[in-house]
XYZ file of C-alpha atoms in Angstrom:
557
model
C -32.411 17.835 8.741
C -30.536 19.931 11.237
C -27.317 21.292 9.757
C -24.093 22.290 11.468
C -23.605 25.956 12.307
C -20.394 27.913 12.461
C -17.535 25.562 13.166
C -19.654 22.694 14.482
C -19.623 19.482 12.495
C -22.670 17.557 11.357
C -23.239 14.263 13.202
C -22.495 12.284 10.059
C -19.014 13.809 10.011
C -18.167 12.040 13.260
C -19.880 8.823 12.181
C -17.933 8.715 8.905
C -14.627 9.378 10.677
C -15.327 6.583 13.143
C -16.146 4.223 10.290
C -12.908 5.258 8.575
C -10.931 4.042 11.601
C -12.533 0.587 11.430
C -12.135 0.315 7.643
C -8.432 1.210 7.904
C -8.067 -1.223 10.812
C -9.249 -3.946 8.465
C -7.175 -2.888 5.435
C -3.856 -2.200 7.123
C -4.408 -5.072 9.531
C -3.951 -7.392 6.576
C -2.068 -5.348 3.985
C 0.875 -4.572 6.283
C 1.482 -8.299 6.768
C 0.326 -9.377 3.291
C 3.869 -9.843 1.945
C 4.681 -12.115 4.866
C 1.481 -14.130 4.486
C 1.709 -14.575 0.734
C 5.307 -15.840 0.798
C 5.092 -17.956 3.951
C 4.965 -21.676 3.014
C 1.604 -23.389 3.224
C 3.030 -25.761 5.818
C 3.383 -22.732 8.106
C -0.074 -21.358 7.405
C 0.777 -19.018 4.547
C -0.105 -18.960 0.863
C 3.284 -20.146 -0.438
C 3.478 -17.786 -3.436
C 6.598 -16.719 -5.296
C 7.750 -13.106 -5.070
C 6.583 -12.546 -8.649
C 3.091 -13.791 -7.829
C 3.053 -11.694 -4.667
C 4.069 -8.614 -6.660
C 1.316 -9.283 -9.176
C -1.355 -9.343 -6.461
C 0.037 -6.361 -4.587
C 0.049 -4.376 -7.818
C -3.363 -5.332 -9.188
C -5.434 -5.097 -6.006
C -4.455 -1.565 -4.859
C -4.731 -0.470 -8.507
C -8.396 -1.494 -8.446
C -8.825 0.181 -5.053
C -7.532 3.556 -6.281
C -8.917 3.572 -9.831
C -12.554 2.641 -9.092
C -13.434 5.612 -6.802
C -13.499 7.810 -9.903
C -16.676 5.900 -10.846
C -18.021 4.650 -7.497
C -18.112 8.251 -6.275
C -20.572 9.061 -9.068
C -22.681 6.043 -8.093
C -22.731 7.273 -4.489
C -23.960 10.684 -5.621
C -26.797 8.971 -7.482
C -27.889 6.291 -5.012
C -26.951 7.890 -1.692
C -23.988 7.723 0.665
C -25.701 5.663 3.351
C -26.632 2.902 0.921
C -23.089 2.785 -0.447
C -21.631 2.570 3.071
C -23.850 -0.452 3.708
C -22.965 -2.053 0.364
C -19.241 -1.596 0.995
C -19.450 -3.386 4.348
C -21.573 -6.177 2.884
C -18.923 -6.703 0.198
C -15.816 -6.399 2.380
C -16.823 -8.318 5.528
C -17.356 -11.728 3.865
C -14.509 -11.090 1.418
C -11.950 -10.568 4.185
C -13.148 -13.747 5.905
C -13.070 -15.804 2.687
C -9.601 -14.477 1.882
C -8.204 -16.673 4.643
C -9.962 -19.707 3.164
C -8.473 -19.361 -0.320
C -5.248 -21.373 -0.627
C -4.459 -21.166 -4.336
C -3.502 -18.189 -6.469
C -6.530 -17.369 -8.626
C -9.260 -17.890 -5.979
C -7.220 -15.754 -3.576
C -6.765 -13.111 -6.288
C -10.503 -13.018 -7.049
C -11.497 -12.551 -3.396
C -8.720 -9.992 -2.821
C -10.084 -7.966 -5.756
C -13.524 -8.108 -4.105
C -11.974 -6.593 -0.973
C -10.577 -3.798 -3.145
C -13.958 -3.220 -4.799
C -15.597 -2.873 -1.376
C -12.894 -0.465 -0.231
C -13.265 1.502 -3.479
C -16.970 1.930 -2.725
C -16.190 3.068 0.827
C -13.371 5.533 0.065
C -15.210 8.241 -1.965
C -18.237 8.084 0.345
C -16.129 8.734 3.448
C -14.250 11.585 1.736
C -17.490 12.927 0.253
C -19.128 12.976 3.679
C -16.317 15.142 5.026
C -16.669 17.436 2.035
C -20.448 17.780 2.411
C -20.410 18.302 6.185
C -17.788 21.069 6.202
C -17.649 24.580 4.763
C -14.954 27.154 4.116
C -14.697 27.937 7.830
C -13.795 24.394 8.924
C -12.963 22.348 5.811
C -9.214 22.362 6.487
C -9.773 21.167 10.049
C -12.298 18.596 8.863
C -9.960 16.957 6.386
C -7.124 17.185 8.906
C -9.219 15.185 11.376
C -10.140 12.717 8.638
C -6.490 12.156 7.677
C -5.711 11.670 11.367
C -8.368 8.946 11.597
C -6.869 7.196 8.574
C -3.566 6.963 10.401
C -5.166 5.964 13.703
C -6.661 2.964 11.913
C -3.370 2.357 10.141
C -1.554 2.401 13.471
C -3.910 0.077 15.359
C -4.499 -2.444 12.542
C -0.964 -3.864 12.344
C -0.732 -4.055 16.157
C -3.752 -6.338 16.290
C -2.641 -8.295 13.219
C 0.863 -8.784 14.589
C -0.502 -10.162 17.832
C -3.062 -12.557 16.347
C -0.890 -13.865 13.477
C 1.466 -15.307 16.090
C -1.502 -17.475 17.080
C -2.968 -18.187 13.656
C -3.026 -16.513 10.250
C -6.766 -17.226 10.088
C -7.326 -14.788 12.940
C -5.841 -11.955 10.842
C -8.625 -12.354 8.291
C -11.273 -12.896 10.943
C -10.324 -9.644 12.669
C -10.365 -7.677 9.405
C -13.806 -9.086 8.657
C -14.935 -8.196 12.183
C -13.748 -4.560 11.930
C -15.634 -4.043 8.672
C -18.771 -5.762 9.975
C -18.837 -3.324 12.912
C -19.323 -0.505 10.391
C -22.775 -1.833 9.532
C -24.022 -0.619 12.938
C -23.257 3.105 12.474
C -24.112 2.930 8.751
C -27.601 1.589 9.445
C -28.510 3.265 12.734
C -26.413 6.434 13.120
C -25.460 7.812 9.700
C -27.707 10.445 8.157
C -27.429 11.477 4.516
C -25.682 14.880 4.422
C -27.214 17.559 2.237
C -25.746 17.743 -1.254
C -25.063 20.800 -3.366
C -24.923 20.948 -7.127
C -21.166 21.489 -7.069
C -20.319 18.216 -5.319
C -22.497 15.798 -7.293
C -21.552 14.319 -10.645
C -23.263 11.777 -12.847
C -21.371 8.887 -14.384
C -21.790 10.548 -17.780
C -20.159 13.713 -16.448
C -17.286 11.688 -14.977
C -16.609 10.040 -18.337
C -16.767 13.385 -20.148
C -14.399 14.976 -17.634
C -11.984 12.053 -17.929
C -11.632 12.714 -21.646
C -10.747 16.332 -20.943
C -8.373 15.580 -18.095
C -6.751 12.300 -19.152
C -7.445 11.549 -22.804
C -9.780 9.831 -25.241
C -10.891 6.207 -25.572
C -8.046 5.436 -27.967
C -5.564 6.295 -25.213
C -7.397 3.859 -22.946
C -7.253 1.180 -25.639
C -3.509 1.736 -25.914
C -2.732 1.630 -22.198
C -5.021 -1.013 -20.667
C -3.945 -3.982 -22.861
C -0.304 -2.941 -22.426
C -0.685 -2.993 -18.633
C -2.454 -6.352 -18.826
C 0.417 -7.832 -20.850
C 2.996 -6.505 -18.375
C 1.122 -7.986 -15.413
C 0.751 -11.341 -17.193
C 4.478 -11.553 -17.816
C 5.172 -10.594 -14.199
C 2.826 -13.307 -12.961
C 4.375 -15.979 -15.200
C 7.989 -14.713 -14.861
C 8.104 -14.551 -18.661
C 11.010 -13.497 -20.857
C 11.825 -9.781 -20.744
C 12.764 -9.748 -24.434
C 9.427 -11.301 -25.393
C 7.591 -8.756 -23.224
C 9.520 -5.890 -24.805
C 8.785 -7.186 -28.303
C 5.055 -7.499 -27.597
C 4.864 -4.007 -26.108
C 6.799 -2.417 -28.970
C 4.573 -4.167 -31.501
C 1.401 -3.040 -29.703
C 2.555 0.565 -29.297
C 3.848 0.683 -32.876
C 0.558 -0.651 -34.230
C -1.414 1.954 -32.284
C 0.833 4.773 -33.436
C 0.428 3.640 -37.048
C -3.334 3.500 -36.523
C -3.296 7.051 -35.160
C -1.233 8.257 -38.122
C -3.724 6.840 -40.619
C -6.709 8.545 -38.957
C -4.900 11.747 -37.948
C -7.155 13.970 -40.085
C -10.401 12.161 -39.283
C -13.349 14.204 -37.991
C -15.372 11.119 -37.085
C -17.032 10.867 -33.704
C -16.398 7.128 -33.545
C -13.634 6.287 -31.052
C -11.900 3.839 -33.391
C -11.633 6.487 -36.113
C -9.780 8.938 -33.832
C -6.045 9.229 -33.165
C -4.684 8.792 -29.644
C -5.149 12.049 -27.766
C -3.799 12.952 -24.351
C -5.979 15.276 -22.277
C -4.211 17.945 -20.223
C -0.559 17.135 -20.913
C 0.863 18.912 -17.874
C -1.516 17.193 -15.494
C -1.002 13.774 -17.063
C 2.766 14.303 -16.863
C 2.402 15.195 -13.175
C 0.357 12.059 -12.507
C 3.005 9.900 -14.186
C 5.831 11.544 -12.222
C 3.925 11.205 -8.972
C 3.151 7.557 -9.732
C 6.903 6.863 -9.671
C 7.089 8.401 -6.202
C 4.157 6.278 -4.986
C 5.778 3.178 -6.477
C 8.786 3.846 -4.257
C 6.706 4.817 -1.233
C 4.681 1.583 -1.271
C 7.860 -0.452 -0.838
C 7.400 0.338 2.864
C 4.474 -2.104 2.896
C 5.454 -4.506 0.104
C 9.206 -5.043 0.369
C 10.316 -3.788 3.775
C 8.503 -6.460 5.858
C 10.257 -9.230 3.886
C 13.587 -7.415 4.026
C 13.387 -7.047 7.817
C 12.425 -10.709 8.197
C 15.189 -12.054 5.950
C 18.097 -9.606 6.246
C 17.848 -7.439 9.370
C 18.939 -8.625 12.802
C 16.661 -6.764 15.214
C 18.274 -8.407 18.240
C 19.517 -4.984 19.356
C 15.914 -3.833 19.774
C 14.956 -7.068 21.533
C 17.767 -6.550 24.040
C 16.727 -2.932 24.561
C 13.077 -3.768 25.226
C 14.056 -6.721 27.421
C 16.059 -4.354 29.613
C 13.289 -1.739 29.727
C 10.213 -3.978 29.840
C 10.459 -7.767 29.448
C 6.695 -7.901 28.922
C 6.934 -5.506 25.973
C 9.768 -7.576 24.519
C 7.664 -10.730 24.790
C 4.839 -9.065 22.859
C 6.966 -7.417 20.165
C 9.157 -10.493 19.642
C 6.704 -13.254 20.435
C 7.727 -16.731 19.282
C 5.399 -19.705 19.069
C 7.602 -22.363 20.680
C 5.344 -25.236 19.659
C 5.825 -24.374 15.982
C 9.593 -24.087 16.438
C 9.720 -27.462 18.168
C 7.650 -29.058 15.410
C 9.957 -27.609 12.752
C 13.135 -28.851 14.451
C 11.628 -32.263 15.107
C 10.769 -32.589 11.394
C 14.392 -32.006 10.348
C 16.037 -34.005 13.137
C 16.782 -36.972 10.886
C 18.003 -34.913 7.927
C 21.738 -34.237 7.409
C 22.661 -30.540 7.808
C 23.412 -29.863 4.116
C 23.549 -26.333 2.690
C 20.072 -26.673 1.188
C 18.661 -28.048 4.439
C 20.210 -25.205 6.450
C 18.770 -22.614 4.028
C 15.320 -24.183 4.208
C 15.342 -24.321 8.014
C 16.725 -20.773 8.191
C 13.858 -19.426 6.074
C 11.307 -21.382 8.098
C 12.732 -20.018 11.357
C 12.672 -16.473 9.932
C 8.947 -16.925 9.305
C 8.674 -17.763 13.009
C 10.577 -14.576 14.016
C 13.918 -16.267 14.664
C 17.013 -15.198 12.693
C 19.958 -17.545 13.283
C 23.433 -17.066 11.703
C 24.204 -19.837 9.213
C 27.250 -21.139 11.088
C 25.333 -21.302 14.366
C 22.415 -23.038 12.679
C 24.767 -25.576 11.061
C 26.247 -26.471 14.438
C 22.830 -26.574 16.101
C 21.369 -28.925 13.503
C 24.465 -31.116 13.758
C 24.020 -31.333 17.521
C 20.343 -32.144 17.040
C 21.104 -34.940 14.585
C 23.818 -36.470 16.751
C 21.600 -36.494 19.830
C 23.641 -33.967 21.811
C 20.462 -31.908 22.174
C 16.766 -32.383 21.510
C 14.192 -30.359 19.601
C 12.599 -28.999 22.789
C 15.847 -27.670 24.287
C 17.131 -26.314 20.981
C 13.854 -24.524 20.271
C 13.985 -22.767 23.644
C 17.637 -21.801 23.139
C 17.130 -20.390 19.636
C 13.984 -18.516 20.656
C 15.672 -16.968 23.689
C 18.846 -16.003 21.835
C 17.809 -15.088 18.293
C 14.174 -13.952 18.442
C 13.258 -10.904 16.353
C 10.854 -7.978 16.452
C 7.855 -8.591 14.172
C 8.279 -6.425 11.008
C 4.738 -5.050 11.193
C 5.435 -3.511 14.609
C 8.447 -1.656 13.233
C 6.612 -0.402 10.166
C 3.804 0.699 12.450
C 6.052 3.482 13.741
C 5.358 5.333 10.495
C 1.674 5.753 11.333
C 2.451 6.891 14.882
C 4.880 9.559 13.688
C 2.373 10.833 11.124
C -0.302 11.091 13.820
C 2.051 13.074 16.073
C 3.823 15.223 13.474
C 1.451 15.786 10.528
C -0.216 18.959 11.789
C 3.057 20.564 12.914
C 4.846 19.726 9.655
C 1.902 20.995 7.592
C 1.762 24.284 9.514
C 5.506 24.790 9.043
C 5.494 23.826 5.354
C 2.526 25.983 4.314
C 4.728 29.099 4.225
C 6.684 27.647 1.274
C 5.751 26.953 -2.338
C 4.470 23.444 -2.918
C 7.100 22.268 -5.414
C 10.326 22.944 -3.446
C 8.821 21.346 -0.350
C 7.565 18.416 -2.414
C 11.014 17.821 -3.899
C 12.628 18.081 -0.461
C 10.220 15.444 0.841
C 11.015 13.076 -2.033
C 14.767 13.524 -1.490
C 14.286 12.861 2.236
C 12.532 9.633 1.354
C 15.410 8.742 -0.984
C 17.902 9.067 1.892
C 15.803 6.837 4.122
C 15.785 4.102 1.454
C 19.578 4.033 1.289
C 19.793 3.897 5.091
C 17.397 0.938 5.094
C 19.696 -0.882 2.675
C 22.693 -0.261 4.952
C 20.976 -2.012 7.854
C 21.438 -5.504 6.363
C 24.036 -7.411 8.369
C 24.571 -4.613 10.887
C 24.768 -5.374 14.602
C 22.404 -2.429 15.093
C 20.133 -3.283 12.189
C 16.923 -2.840 14.156
C 17.794 0.674 15.336
C 18.957 1.687 11.844
C 15.737 0.504 10.208
C 13.636 2.146 12.911
C 15.427 5.452 12.352
C 15.007 5.128 8.586
C 11.274 4.455 8.975
C 11.001 7.595 11.116
C 12.669 9.639 8.357
C 10.395 7.896 5.840
C 7.348 8.989 7.867
C 8.495 12.610 7.998
C 8.923 12.482 4.220
C 5.310 11.356 3.846
C 4.011 14.136 6.095
C 5.711 16.532 3.680
C 4.868 14.913 0.353
C 1.263 13.762 0.824
C -0.395 17.178 1.402
C 1.968 19.101 -0.876
C 1.467 16.661 -3.764
C -2.252 17.496 -3.639
C -1.578 21.204 -3.260
C 0.590 21.175 -6.394
C -2.436 20.044 -8.424
C -3.598 23.679 -8.430
C -0.332 24.683 -10.115
C -0.697 22.236 -13.009
C -4.485 22.523 -13.448
C -6.197 25.039 -15.753
C -7.637 28.075 -13.928
C -10.978 27.341 -12.304
C -10.728 23.577 -12.769
C -8.642 22.532 -9.769
C -11.549 20.713 -8.077
C -12.309 18.671 -11.184
C -8.665 17.762 -11.716
C -8.261 16.885 -8.037
C -10.797 14.115 -8.571
C -8.245 12.306 -10.725
C -5.322 12.711 -8.319
C -5.726 9.156 -7.013
C -4.939 7.781 -10.470
C -1.289 8.502 -9.636
C -1.652 6.227 -6.589
C -3.322 3.555 -8.735
C -0.494 3.562 -11.273
C 2.070 3.804 -8.480
C 0.571 0.756 -6.774
C 0.717 -1.239 -9.992
C 4.348 -0.291 -10.580
C 5.188 -0.901 -6.903
C 3.957 -4.494 -7.043
C 5.897 -5.189 -10.237
C 9.092 -3.659 -8.838
C 8.797 -5.341 -5.446
C 8.258 -8.826 -6.832
C 11.053 -8.602 -9.387
C 13.624 -6.678 -7.326
C 13.272 -8.747 -4.171
C 13.432 -12.047 -6.030
C 16.184 -11.162 -8.526
C 18.373 -8.670 -6.652
C 17.902 -9.021 -2.889
C 17.593 -12.814 -2.824
C 18.980 -13.827 -6.221
C 22.146 -11.723 -6.111
C 22.228 -11.389 -2.309
C 22.467 -7.609 -2.776
C 19.674 -5.963 -0.767
C 21.577 -2.652 -0.684
C 21.597 -2.613 -4.490
C 17.834 -3.122 -4.486
C 17.192 -0.237 -2.100
C 19.635 1.954 -4.014
C 17.620 1.260 -7.153
C 14.449 2.387 -5.395
C 16.310 5.497 -4.211
C 17.335 6.313 -7.794
C 13.693 6.143 -8.849
C 12.838 8.622 -6.090
C 15.630 10.908 -7.309
C 14.358 10.645 -10.881
C 10.850 11.659 -9.784
C 12.253 14.662 -7.872
C 14.222 15.833 -10.927
C 11.168 15.352 -13.153
C 9.090 17.461 -10.746
C 11.623 20.295 -11.014
C 11.525 20.121 -14.808
C 7.714 20.118 -14.829
C 7.611 23.061 -12.428
C 9.910 25.061 -14.685
C 7.747 24.242 -17.711
C 4.619 25.197 -15.760
C 6.008 28.567 -14.702
C 7.357 29.491 -18.141
């Protein structure tokens, strides 16, 4: 096999980066609009889930996606990257398509997990290809290009999804399936297995042995996994918090008592060992970072719903209408037939408070945000015959149409593509921790600004500005959070510890889903206090920044 020379990249490097674009097109094409789809009523083409059920799914599925690569990477080293690329596409392509055919909770959950399993097979192979096809002279550039491709896919996916979901939700899943299926072509015909070295291959047995050193023993796993399962069950069923707390305290207390009884045991059996944490500093760092990721993922889980329900983006619609009416029609497209059908269905119903709320939520799902008093008068006019469903639909669409949330969130990917290299070059002159903390605090500010946009006449511009700040925060935090691993890892073991970095994203995803489902349902909608919800997220970001400072001081002592 002909290998790259100097700073030239192996052909498989370019093939893997191209495949990464299509895989991210598929993932972000659905995931960015997943909150909207899951909570949209079935009568409007959605899944009709509660916020708690949505949070459960959005916690569990990314958790699987980020936790499995620890093991699927070892399988790829054993069976070959090309085969695993093919397997991942064969798993994901039909799963994405079937996802749109599942209309009840558990079948949808099962297929969504299959999507995550396919993505978890793909992720370490793509990253491993970059690692194997670069050397010390071009590795930094290689991973920089790879990260750029991730964001290119993340930028294009929501654009396509936003356009096709205005036609039909089914097309969102069809397009995601199509993007993944395309990857079979380069995987089968263009990809060539890159040469492996002894340092970048690990058996499953080695992975398990390393995990005990880095994270902890089997008893720690036995303590944590059932506890997480109980938490997710109570989130799914909206169970009593006091009951949940009692169960968790009983489980943790029982395990601690068990550990106390076997504290002096020398047995090699896992059940005869006390709970042991691996590298305490690294585990502490993963837990702190997981809090940051839990806050970060609110951009995809909570923000789309918040924009749809609480933010009047009419200021942006007016701006784009003045600059380019065609652009405004694309960004704020409204399906008039669906609006007419909705108004016709409520024409004979009296405009009660409950009816107005129901129609308001249905219109918001169709990208129309109408003030309650205006909607009350409009429905009264419709019922009395002073207007008809056709005329009212055209009036509401022309006057109160909104920018699709996924297009606004998409700005984050664009800013990362444009700014990541410049920010990284500027930030590399500073120590990782201070820059990392600054990035987290920047993100905290953006969360508060997002909360202030609710009810503002310039809500669209405020949210757009906050998302831009949010994106800059990510360009700071993402690379520096990985760089800081070297500071908390034992000498000579940074590469091994880096393999477990994504566990922080797995735990953060799980916590993000739990927080999003509960906070949006109980605080934003239940108490009508969206600012309080975003302030709570901001406090979590502040807590993670403070914890990072404490850990850094402990590390340097």
